Amino acid sequence: MDIIQRNHIHVIGDLGAPQTLVFAHGFGIDQTSFHHVIAPFSQDYKIVLFDNVGGGKAELKAYSSRRYETIHGYATDVADILQALELKNVTFIGHSVSGMIGLLHSVYYPGIIDKLVLLGASPRYLNDPANNYIGGFDDAALTSLFEAMEANYHAWAAGFSKLAMRNEDRPELAAQFAASLQELRPDIAIQVAKAIFYMDYRDELPKVTIPTLVVQTTNDIAVPGVVSEYLEAHIPNSRRTKVNTEGHFPHISAPGEVIAAIQSFL
Amino acid sequence: MSNWERKALNFINQTSRWDKDKHISSFLAFSISLVKSLTMADIALQLEFEDEATAKVKCASPVHLNGIVLNPDPIKKLLYAQGFKSIYWSKIPPPKENALSGILQALSSAVIIPVNTTPNNSLMILGWSAPQTFTPEFQECIETISLRLKEILLQSEQQLYFQRIATRFSAILYTIPHAMVFINNDGLSGWINQEGATLLGLSGPGEQLPAILSDAMAQLRNSATNSEDIYREAVQLFSSPENSITNWNWQLENNTLKVSCFPVNTQQISGRLWIFE
């Protein structure tokens, strides 16, 4: 299958620029979520946007429940994309689960991504009391989360979007996220959500060899502050920065802050 | 006997003992780990072609490689180009020419062993950090091991397949509200579900000797108030192995059972299925 079509890839900005920024969206949204972030970079960088299979306008028939049973399938997709576009000097900006997807790619396909930006990323969402790890969710919370998703996906999407987006003074943001979630095929959304919420890639963090920026927001339902601190502590050559916004989507709720954070890192 | 011949024999011996003693689900992982140990490889894993988009790492040592997904097409092309024979890379090709680069990081040499067990084709992959020279004796050892691995894989897949089938059918038959009894014509085996066991006063569901099932059914039949009618119908029913019956009333003291009895004839099994509603 054609990779460009599969992932609905768009390459914009300065197509002849020596450096490339790859923006990768998180669960329930698509490449348009970076709309307000990319403009300042389009003069000096080649910019690559794409949709993860199962979301956005990616080729639905490319969805394989086996390939995407874990996020390794998405890391292989990133390898396909970077290889198909013959990209070099890549900075990978991954929101949420795509942060870990980019991180896995950097570990298993070294030498292609030069720098990583992790926006609201987490290596594990489930608490691990035996190892004093706080991921933000316990077993009961995840069980009830998936029960709610399976019972009435659309109702769950409406409720979850408000909790994840925060920024109650701008309800249109949560409404947009809810609409985006509701466009997903529920069975795919549930499988991908399980792959995300039950993943555990803490052991991969020390293997990262490239400079990494961890971007942390406040009051993030999916990623508590301590997770960002954990990432900074366990990824060699990483640093953490806080952006002044609430919720799990800083690039949507506070694009200016995210732009400044990325610019300071490039 | 050369060192590599001894290792091949060692592999066959150890995997022969294992399959008698241990659970099948860990058999393949044990076998791959054993190959790794015998060949002093740094990694060993199975890469299974799960569907057109998925070649997935399983039974890996080290375990962190488990779950890595590769694209099947380029790997299949590589195998096809090599005539589906084992591939010995004393020097691993650079990533751009190597469909397996995602799992062969920081390694110098590798062996790729196709283990075809249609429909679930897979590979076994061994990798070494230090450069290796693959002598003819080593290659002969690998070919012997690969034959045994194919047997192990087939055995594992079949066992797991049958376990899944058994689990599925047990769940279905447990859920069916009717009492069901199957009596094999071989006279040696029979089966009953929970409802059936309760009706016939047996200890529980599952395999039962046909004699026990027949006795229990005879007691039930004799307890019916219309046992003579039942007997007459039974004579008619058993006059030919092809006969079946439905809506056959067995009037018990407190209720009436609607009984059906069908011949079951497939290539693998023949017997009679009784259903009590």
Coordinates of C-alpha atoms in Angstrom, one line a residue:
Chain A
M1 CA 0.0 0.0 0.0
D2 CA 1.2 3.5 -0.8
I3 CA 2.5 5.0 2.4
I4 CA 1.5 8.6 1.4
Q5 CA -2.1 7.5 1.0
R6 CA -2.1 5.1 4.0
N7 CA -1.1 7.9 6.4
H8 CA -2.6 10.8 4.5
I9 CA 0.8 12.5 4.5
H10 CA 1.3 16.2 3.8
V11 CA 4.7 17.8 3.3
I12 CA 4.6 21.6 3.6
G13 CA 6.9 24.5 4.6
D14 CA 10.3 24.9 2.9
L15 CA 10.5 21.7 0.9
G16 CA 14.3 22.3 0.2
A17 CA 15.1 23.0 3.9
P18 CA 17.9 20.8 5.3
Q19 CA 15.9 20.1 8.5
T20 CA 12.5 18.5 8.9
L21 CA 9.9 18.7 11.6
V22 CA 7.6 15.7 11.8
F23 CA 4.4 16.4 13.8
A24 CA 2.6 13.3 15.0
H25 CA -0.8 13.5 16.6
G26 CA -2.2 11.7 19.6
F27 CA -5.2 9.5 20.2
G28 CA -8.6 10.8 19.1
I29 CA -7.3 13.7 17.0
D30 CA -5.5 14.1 13.7
Q31 CA -2.8 16.2 11.9
T32 CA -5.1 19.2 11.9
S33 CA -4.5 19.5 15.6
F34 CA -1.1 21.1 14.8
H35 CA -2.7 23.8 12.7
H36 CA -1.8 26.6 15.0
V37 CA 1.7 25.4 15.7
I38 CA 3.3 24.9 12.3
A39 CA 3.1 28.4 10.8
P40 CA 6.2 29.9 12.5
F41 CA 8.3 26.9 11.3
S42 CA 7.2 26.8 7.7
Q43 CA 9.8 29.4 6.5
D44 CA 12.8 27.4 7.7
Y45 CA 11.8 23.8 7.9
K46 CA 10.3 21.1 5.8
I47 CA 7.2 20.0 7.8
V48 CA 5.6 16.6 7.6
L49 CA 2.1 15.9 8.9
F50 CA 0.3 12.6 8.8
D51 CA -2.6 10.7 10.4
N52 CA -2.1 7.5 12.4
V53 CA -3.9 4.5 10.8
G54 CA -7.3 4.2 12.5
G55 CA -7.7 8.0 12.9
G56 CA -8.1 11.1 10.8
K57 CA -8.1 10.6 7.1
A58 CA -5.7 7.7 7.1
E59 CA -6.6 4.7 5.0
L60 CA -9.1 2.8 7.1
K61 CA -8.6 -0.4 5.2
A62 CA -5.0 -0.3 6.3
Y63 CA -6.1 -0.9 9.9
S64 CA -5.0 -4.3 11.2
S65 CA -6.0 -5.3 14.7
R66 CA -2.8 -7.4 14.8
R67 CA -0.4 -4.7 13.6
Y68 CA -1.8 -2.1 15.9
E69 CA -2.3 -4.4 18.9
T70 CA 0.6 -2.5 20.5
I71 CA 2.1 0.8 19.5
H72 CA 5.0 -1.0 17.9
G73 CA 2.9 -1.1 14.8
Y74 CA 2.7 2.7 14.8
A75 CA 6.5 2.9 15.3
T76 CA 6.9 0.8 12.2
D77 CA 4.6 3.1 10.4
V78 CA 6.8 6.1 11.3
A79 CA 9.8 4.1 10.0
D80 CA 7.9 3.6 6.7
I81 CA 7.0 7.3 6.5
L82 CA 10.5 8.6 7.2
Q83 CA 11.9 6.1 4.7
A84 CA 9.4 6.8 2.0
L85 CA 10.1 10.5 2.2
E86 CA 13.8 9.9 2.5
L87 CA 14.0 12.3 5.4
K88 CA 17.2 13.2 7.3
N89 CA 17.9 15.7 10.1
V90 CA 14.5 15.0 11.6
T91 CA 13.0 16.5 14.8
F92 CA 10.0 14.4 15.8
I93 CA 7.3 16.2 17.7
G94 CA 5.0 13.6 19.1
H95 CA 1.8 14.4 21.1
S96 CA 0.7 11.9 23.7
V97 CA 1.0 8.3 22.5
S98 CA 2.9 9.6 19.4
G99 CA 5.6 10.8 21.8
M100 CA 6.3 7.2 22.8
I101 CA 5.9 6.1 19.2
G102 CA 8.7 8.5 18.1
L103 CA 10.8 7.4 21.1
L104 CA 10.5 3.7 20.1
H105 CA 11.4 4.6 16.5
S106 CA 14.5 6.4 17.7
V107 CA 15.5 3.3 19.7
Y108 CA 14.8 0.6 17.0
Y109 CA 15.7 2.7 13.9
P110 CA 18.6 4.9 15.2
G111 CA 20.2 7.6 13.1
I112 CA 17.1 8.9 11.5
I113 CA 15.4 11.1 14.1
D114 CA 17.9 13.6 15.6
K115 CA 15.7 15.2 18.2
L116 CA 12.5 14.3 20.1
V117 CA 9.8 16.5 21.5
L118 CA 7.4 14.7 23.8
L119 CA 4.1 16.7 24.3
G120 CA 2.1 15.2 27.1
A121 CA 3.7 11.7 26.7
S122 CA 3.8 8.8 29.1
P123 CA 5.6 5.5 29.1
R124 CA 2.9 3.9 31.2
Y125 CA -0.5 5.1 32.3
L126 CA -1.2 2.3 34.9
N127 CA 0.2 2.9 38.4
D128 CA 2.9 0.4 39.4
P129 CA 2.9 0.5 43.3
A130 CA 5.5 -2.2 43.6
N131 CA 8.0 0.0 41.9
N132 CA 6.6 3.3 43.3
Y133 CA 5.6 4.4 39.8
I134 CA 2.6 6.7 39.4
G135 CA 1.1 6.6 36.0
G136 CA -2.2 8.3 36.9
F137 CA -4.6 5.3 36.6
D138 CA -5.2 2.2 38.7
D139 CA -6.7 -1.1 37.5
A140 CA -10.2 -0.1 38.6
A141 CA -10.0 3.2 36.8
L142 CA -8.9 1.6 33.5
T143 CA -11.5 -1.2 33.9
S144 CA -14.3 1.4 34.3
L145 CA -12.9 3.5 31.5
F146 CA -13.1 0.6 29.1
E147 CA -16.5 -0.5 30.4
A148 CA -17.8 3.0 29.7
M149 CA -16.2 3.0 26.2
E150 CA -17.7 -0.3 25.4
A151 CA -21.2 0.4 26.8
N152 CA -21.7 3.7 25.0
Y153 CA -18.8 5.0 23.0
H154 CA -20.3 8.2 21.9
A155 CA -21.5 9.2 25.4
W156 CA -18.0 8.3 26.7
A157 CA -16.4 10.5 24.1
A158 CA -18.5 13.5 25.1
G159 CA -17.6 13.1 28.7
F160 CA -13.9 12.2 28.3
S161 CA -13.3 15.1 25.9
K162 CA -14.2 17.7 28.6
L163 CA -12.0 16.0 31.2
A164 CA -9.0 15.7 28.8
M165 CA -9.2 19.2 27.2
R166 CA -9.9 21.2 30.4
N167 CA -10.0 25.0 29.4
E168 CA -13.7 25.2 30.5
D169 CA -13.8 28.8 29.4
R170 CA -13.4 27.7 25.8
P171 CA -15.9 24.8 25.5
E172 CA -15.5 24.7 21.8
L173 CA -12.1 23.0 22.3
A174 CA -13.7 20.0 24.1
A175 CA -16.5 20.0 21.6
Q176 CA -14.0 19.7 18.7
F177 CA -12.2 16.9 20.5
A178 CA -15.5 15.1 21.2
A179 CA -16.5 15.3 17.5
S180 CA -13.1 14.0 16.5
L181 CA -13.3 11.1 18.9
Q182 CA -16.8 10.3 17.7
E183 CA -15.6 10.1 14.1
L184 CA -13.4 7.1 15.0
R185 CA -14.8 3.6 14.5
P186 CA -15.6 2.6 18.1
D187 CA -14.0 -0.9 17.9
I188 CA -10.8 0.6 16.6
A189 CA -10.9 3.4 19.1
I190 CA -11.3 0.9 22.0
Q191 CA -8.5 -1.3 20.7
V192 CA -6.1 1.6 20.2
A193 CA -7.0 3.0 23.6
K194 CA -6.2 -0.4 25.2
A195 CA -2.9 -0.5 23.4
I196 CA -2.1 2.9 24.9
F197 CA -3.4 2.7 28.4
Y198 CA -2.0 -0.8 29.1
M199 CA 1.4 -0.1 27.5
D200 CA 4.6 -0.1 29.5
Y201 CA 7.7 1.2 27.8
R202 CA 9.6 2.4 30.9
D203 CA 12.5 0.1 30.0
E204 CA 13.0 1.8 26.7
L205 CA 13.6 5.3 28.1
P206 CA 17.3 4.8 29.1
K207 CA 18.0 3.5 25.5
V208 CA 17.2 6.9 24.0
T209 CA 20.4 8.5 22.7
I210 CA 19.1 11.7 21.1
P211 CA 18.3 15.1 22.7
T212 CA 14.8 15.0 24.1
L213 CA 12.5 17.8 25.3
V214 CA 9.7 16.8 27.6
V215 CA 6.8 19.3 27.5
Q216 CA 4.6 19.2 30.6
T217 CA 1.2 20.8 31.1
T218 CA -0.7 21.2 34.3
N219 CA -3.9 19.4 35.4
D220 CA -3.5 16.8 32.6
I221 CA -6.0 13.9 33.2
A222 CA -3.8 11.5 31.2
V223 CA -0.3 12.4 32.3
P224 CA 0.3 13.6 35.9
G225 CA 3.2 16.0 36.4
V226 CA 5.2 13.2 38.1
V227 CA 5.2 11.2 34.8
S228 CA 7.0 14.1 33.0
E229 CA 9.5 14.2 35.8
Y230 CA 9.9 10.4 35.4
L231 CA 10.6 10.9 31.7
E232 CA 13.2 13.6 32.4
A233 CA 14.9 11.4 35.0
H234 CA 15.1 8.3 32.9
I235 CA 15.8 9.6 29.4
P236 CA 19.4 10.5 29.1
N237 CA 20.1 13.9 27.6
S238 CA 16.6 15.1 28.2
R239 CA 15.2 18.3 29.7
R240 CA 11.7 19.2 30.8
T241 CA 9.8 22.4 30.3
K242 CA 6.4 23.4 31.6
V243 CA 3.9 25.2 29.4
N244 CA 1.4 27.5 31.0
T245 CA -1.9 25.7 30.1
E246 CA -4.2 23.1 31.5
G247 CA -5.2 19.8 29.9
H248 CA -3.8 17.2 27.7
F249 CA -3.6 19.2 24.5
P250 CA -1.2 22.1 24.9
H251 CA -0.7 22.5 21.1
I252 CA -4.4 23.2 20.8
S253 CA -5.1 25.2 24.0
A254 CA -1.8 27.2 24.1
P255 CA -0.1 26.9 20.7
G256 CA 2.1 30.0 21.4
E257 CA 3.6 28.3 24.5
V258 CA 4.3 25.1 22.6
I259 CA 5.9 27.0 19.7
A260 CA 8.2 28.8 22.1
A261 CA 9.2 25.5 23.8
I262 CA 10.0 23.9 20.4
Q263 CA 11.9 26.9 19.2
S264 CA 14.0 27.0 22.4
F265 CA 14.9 23.3 21.7
L266 CA 15.7 23.4 18.0
Chain B
M1 CA 31.1 -36.5 16.6
S2 CA 31.7 -32.8 16.1
N3 CA 30.8 -30.1 18.7
W4 CA 28.0 -28.9 16.5
E5 CA 26.6 -32.4 15.9
R6 CA 26.5 -32.8 19.7
K7 CA 24.7 -29.5 20.1
A8 CA 22.1 -30.5 17.5
L9 CA 21.5 -33.8 19.4
N10 CA 21.4 -32.0 22.7
F11 CA 18.7 -29.8 21.3
I12 CA 16.6 -32.7 20.1
N13 CA 17.1 -34.5 23.4
Q14 CA 16.1 -31.6 25.5
T15 CA 13.1 -30.6 23.5
S16 CA 11.9 -34.3 23.5
R17 CA 11.9 -34.3 27.3
W18 CA 10.3 -30.9 27.6
D19 CA 7.2 -31.7 25.4
K20 CA 6.3 -34.5 27.7
D21 CA 6.7 -32.6 31.0
K22 CA 5.7 -29.0 30.4
H23 CA 2.8 -26.9 29.2
I24 CA 2.8 -26.4 25.5
S25 CA 2.4 -22.6 25.6
S26 CA 6.0 -22.2 26.9
F27 CA 7.4 -25.0 24.7
L28 CA 8.4 -22.8 21.8
A29 CA 9.9 -20.0 24.0
F30 CA 11.9 -22.7 25.8
S31 CA 13.1 -24.1 22.5
I32 CA 14.2 -20.8 21.1
S33 CA 16.0 -19.9 24.4
L34 CA 17.8 -23.3 24.1
V35 CA 18.9 -22.6 20.6
K36 CA 20.2 -19.2 21.8
S37 CA 22.1 -20.9 24.6
L38 CA 23.6 -23.6 22.4
T39 CA 24.7 -21.2 19.7
M40 CA 25.8 -18.6 22.1
A41 CA 23.8 -16.0 20.3
D42 CA 23.0 -12.6 21.8
I43 CA 19.4 -12.6 20.6
A44 CA 17.0 -15.3 19.5
L45 CA 13.4 -14.8 18.6
Q46 CA 10.4 -16.0 16.5
L47 CA 9.0 -13.6 13.9
E48 CA 5.5 -14.7 13.0
F49 CA 3.7 -13.5 9.9
E50 CA 0.3 -12.7 11.5
D51 CA -1.4 -11.1 8.5
E52 CA -0.6 -9.1 5.4
A53 CA 0.5 -6.1 7.4
T54 CA 2.1 -7.7 10.4
A55 CA 5.2 -9.7 11.2
K56 CA 5.5 -9.8 14.9
V57 CA 8.3 -10.7 17.3
K58 CA 7.4 -13.4 19.8
C59 CA 9.3 -15.7 22.2
A60 CA 12.2 -13.3 22.2
S61 CA 15.3 -13.4 24.3
P62 CA 15.9 -10.7 25.4
V63 CA 12.2 -10.2 26.1
H64 CA 12.1 -6.5 25.4
L65 CA 12.1 -7.3 21.7
N66 CA 8.7 -9.0 22.0
G67 CA 5.9 -7.2 20.2
I68 CA 8.1 -5.4 17.7
V69 CA 6.2 -5.2 14.4
L70 CA 7.9 -5.4 11.0
N71 CA 6.5 -5.2 7.5
P72 CA 6.1 -8.7 6.1
D73 CA 6.5 -7.9 2.4
P74 CA 10.2 -7.0 2.3
I75 CA 11.0 -10.0 4.5
K76 CA 9.0 -12.3 2.2
K77 CA 10.9 -10.9 -0.8
L78 CA 14.2 -11.6 1.0
L79 CA 13.1 -15.2 1.7
Y80 CA 11.9 -15.7 -1.8
A81 CA 15.2 -14.4 -3.2
Q82 CA 17.0 -17.0 -1.1
G83 CA 14.7 -19.8 -2.1
F84 CA 13.2 -20.0 1.4
K85 CA 16.5 -21.5 2.7
S86 CA 18.2 -20.5 5.9
I87 CA 20.1 -17.2 5.5
Y88 CA 23.6 -16.8 7.0
W89 CA 24.7 -13.2 7.4
S90 CA 28.3 -13.2 8.7
K91 CA 28.0 -9.4 8.2
I92 CA 24.5 -7.9 8.6
P93 CA 23.6 -5.7 5.6
P94 CA 23.1 -2.0 6.2
P95 CA 19.6 -0.9 7.4
K96 CA 18.5 0.4 3.9
E97 CA 19.1 -3.1 2.4
N98 CA 17.9 -5.0 5.5
A99 CA 14.2 -5.7 6.0
L100 CA 15.0 -6.9 9.6
S101 CA 16.9 -3.8 10.7
G102 CA 14.4 -3.0 13.4
I103 CA 15.3 -6.1 15.3
L104 CA 19.0 -6.5 14.4
Q105 CA 20.3 -3.3 16.0
A106 CA 23.9 -3.3 17.2
L107 CA 24.5 -6.8 15.9
S108 CA 27.2 -8.0 13.5
S109 CA 26.0 -11.4 12.4
A110 CA 22.7 -13.1 12.0
V111 CA 21.0 -16.4 10.9
I112 CA 17.4 -16.3 9.6
I113 CA 15.7 -19.7 9.6
P114 CA 12.3 -20.0 7.8
V115 CA 10.0 -22.3 9.7
N116 CA 7.1 -22.9 7.4
T117 CA 4.0 -24.4 9.0
T118 CA 1.2 -23.2 6.8
P119 CA -0.9 -21.1 7.5
N120 CA 1.2 -19.6 10.3
N121 CA 4.6 -19.2 8.6
S122 CA 7.4 -17.8 10.8
L123 CA 11.1 -17.2 11.1
M124 CA 13.5 -17.9 13.8
I125 CA 16.3 -15.3 14.0
L126 CA 19.6 -15.5 15.8
G127 CA 21.9 -12.6 16.2
W128 CA 25.4 -12.0 17.5
S129 CA 27.1 -8.8 18.6
A130 CA 30.6 -10.1 17.6
P131 CA 31.2 -11.1 13.9
Q132 CA 30.6 -14.9 13.3
T133 CA 31.9 -17.3 10.8
F134 CA 29.3 -19.9 9.9
T135 CA 31.1 -23.2 9.2
P136 CA 29.5 -26.0 7.2
E137 CA 29.2 -27.9 10.5
F138 CA 27.4 -25.0 12.2
Q139 CA 25.0 -24.7 9.2
E140 CA 24.3 -28.5 9.4
C141 CA 23.5 -28.1 13.1
I142 CA 21.2 -25.2 12.3
E143 CA 19.4 -27.2 9.6
T144 CA 18.9 -30.1 12.0
I145 CA 17.6 -27.7 14.7
S146 CA 15.3 -26.1 12.2
L147 CA 13.6 -29.4 11.3
R148 CA 13.0 -30.1 15.0
L149 CA 11.8 -26.5 15.5
K150 CA 9.3 -27.0 12.7
E151 CA 7.9 -30.0 14.5
I152 CA 7.8 -28.0 17.8
L153 CA 6.0 -25.1 16.1
L154 CA 3.5 -27.4 14.5
Q155 CA 2.9 -29.2 17.8
S156 CA 2.5 -26.0 19.7
E157 CA 0.2 -24.5 17.1
Q158 CA -2.0 -27.6 17.0
Q159 CA -2.1 -27.9 20.7
L160 CA -3.0 -24.3 21.2
Y161 CA -5.5 -24.5 18.4
F162 CA -7.2 -27.5 20.0
Q163 CA -7.1 -25.8 23.4
R164 CA -8.8 -22.7 22.0
I165 CA -11.5 -24.9 20.3
A166 CA -12.1 -26.8 23.4
T167 CA -12.4 -23.6 25.5
R168 CA -14.8 -22.1 22.9
F169 CA -17.0 -25.2 22.6
S170 CA -17.0 -25.8 26.4
A171 CA -18.2 -22.2 26.9
I172 CA -20.9 -22.6 24.2
L173 CA -22.1 -26.0 25.5
Y174 CA -22.1 -24.8 29.1
T175 CA -24.3 -21.8 28.1
I176 CA -26.9 -23.9 26.2
P177 CA -29.9 -24.4 28.5
H178 CA -30.7 -27.9 27.3
A179 CA -29.3 -31.1 28.7
M180 CA -27.0 -32.7 26.1
V181 CA -25.4 -36.1 26.0
F182 CA -23.2 -37.5 23.3
I183 CA -22.4 -41.2 23.1
N184 CA -19.7 -42.3 20.8
N185 CA -20.3 -45.4 18.8
D186 CA -16.8 -46.7 19.7
G187 CA -18.3 -47.7 23.1
L188 CA -15.3 -46.0 24.8
S189 CA -16.1 -42.4 25.1
G190 CA -19.0 -40.1 25.8
W191 CA -19.6 -36.5 26.8
I192 CA -22.2 -34.6 28.8
N193 CA -22.8 -30.9 29.6
Q194 CA -23.7 -29.4 33.0
E195 CA -27.4 -29.5 32.4
G196 CA -27.2 -33.1 31.3
A197 CA -25.2 -34.1 34.4
T198 CA -27.7 -32.4 36.6
L199 CA -30.6 -34.2 34.9
L200 CA -29.0 -37.6 35.1
G201 CA -27.6 -37.1 38.6
L202 CA -24.0 -37.4 37.5
S203 CA -21.1 -35.7 39.3
G204 CA -20.3 -33.1 36.7
P205 CA -19.9 -32.3 33.0
G206 CA -17.3 -33.5 30.6
E207 CA -16.0 -36.9 29.4
Q208 CA -17.9 -39.9 30.8
L209 CA -17.9 -43.6 29.9
P210 CA -20.8 -44.5 27.6
A211 CA -21.8 -47.3 30.0
I212 CA -22.3 -44.8 32.8
L213 CA -24.2 -42.4 30.5
S214 CA -26.4 -45.3 29.2
D215 CA -27.2 -46.5 32.7
A216 CA -28.1 -43.0 33.9
M217 CA -30.4 -42.5 30.8
A218 CA -32.0 -45.9 31.4
Q219 CA -32.8 -44.9 35.0
L220 CA -34.3 -41.7 33.8
R221 CA -36.3 -43.5 31.1
N222 CA -37.6 -46.1 33.6
S223 CA -38.7 -43.4 36.0
A224 CA -41.0 -42.0 33.3
T225 CA -44.7 -42.7 33.7
N226 CA -44.9 -43.5 29.9
S227 CA -41.8 -45.8 29.9
E228 CA -43.6 -48.4 27.7
D229 CA -44.3 -45.8 25.0
I230 CA -40.7 -44.7 25.2
Y231 CA -39.5 -48.3 24.8
R232 CA -41.7 -48.7 21.7
E233 CA -40.3 -45.5 20.1
A234 CA -36.8 -46.6 21.1
V235 CA -37.1 -49.9 19.2
Q236 CA -38.2 -48.0 16.1
L237 CA -35.4 -45.4 16.6
F238 CA -32.6 -47.9 16.9
S239 CA -33.8 -50.1 14.1
S240 CA -31.5 -48.1 11.8
P241 CA -28.4 -46.1 12.7
E242 CA -29.7 -43.3 10.4
N243 CA -32.9 -42.8 12.3
S244 CA -33.5 -39.7 14.4
I245 CA -36.3 -38.4 16.5
T246 CA -37.6 -35.1 17.8
N247 CA -40.4 -34.0 20.2
W248 CA -40.3 -37.4 21.9
N249 CA -42.1 -37.0 25.2
W250 CA -40.7 -38.5 28.3
Q251 CA -43.3 -37.9 31.0
L252 CA -41.7 -37.7 34.4
E253 CA -43.5 -37.2 37.7
N254 CA -43.1 -33.5 37.9
N255 CA -42.5 -32.5 34.2
T256 CA -42.4 -33.7 30.7
L257 CA -39.1 -33.7 28.8
K258 CA -39.0 -33.2 25.0
V259 CA -36.3 -35.5 23.8
S260 CA -34.4 -35.4 20.5
C261 CA -31.9 -37.9 19.3
F262 CA -29.7 -37.5 16.2
P263 CA -27.0 -39.6 14.6
V264 CA -23.7 -37.8 14.4
N265 CA -21.6 -38.9 11.5
T266 CA -18.4 -37.1 10.4
Q267 CA -15.1 -38.5 9.1
Q268 CA -13.6 -38.3 12.6
I269 CA -16.5 -39.3 14.8
S270 CA -19.8 -41.2 14.8
G271 CA -22.3 -41.5 17.6
R272 CA -25.6 -40.2 18.9
L273 CA -26.5 -36.8 20.3
W274 CA -29.3 -36.7 22.8
I275 CA -31.0 -33.4 23.7
F276 CA -33.4 -33.0 26.6
E277 CA -35.6 -29.9 26.7

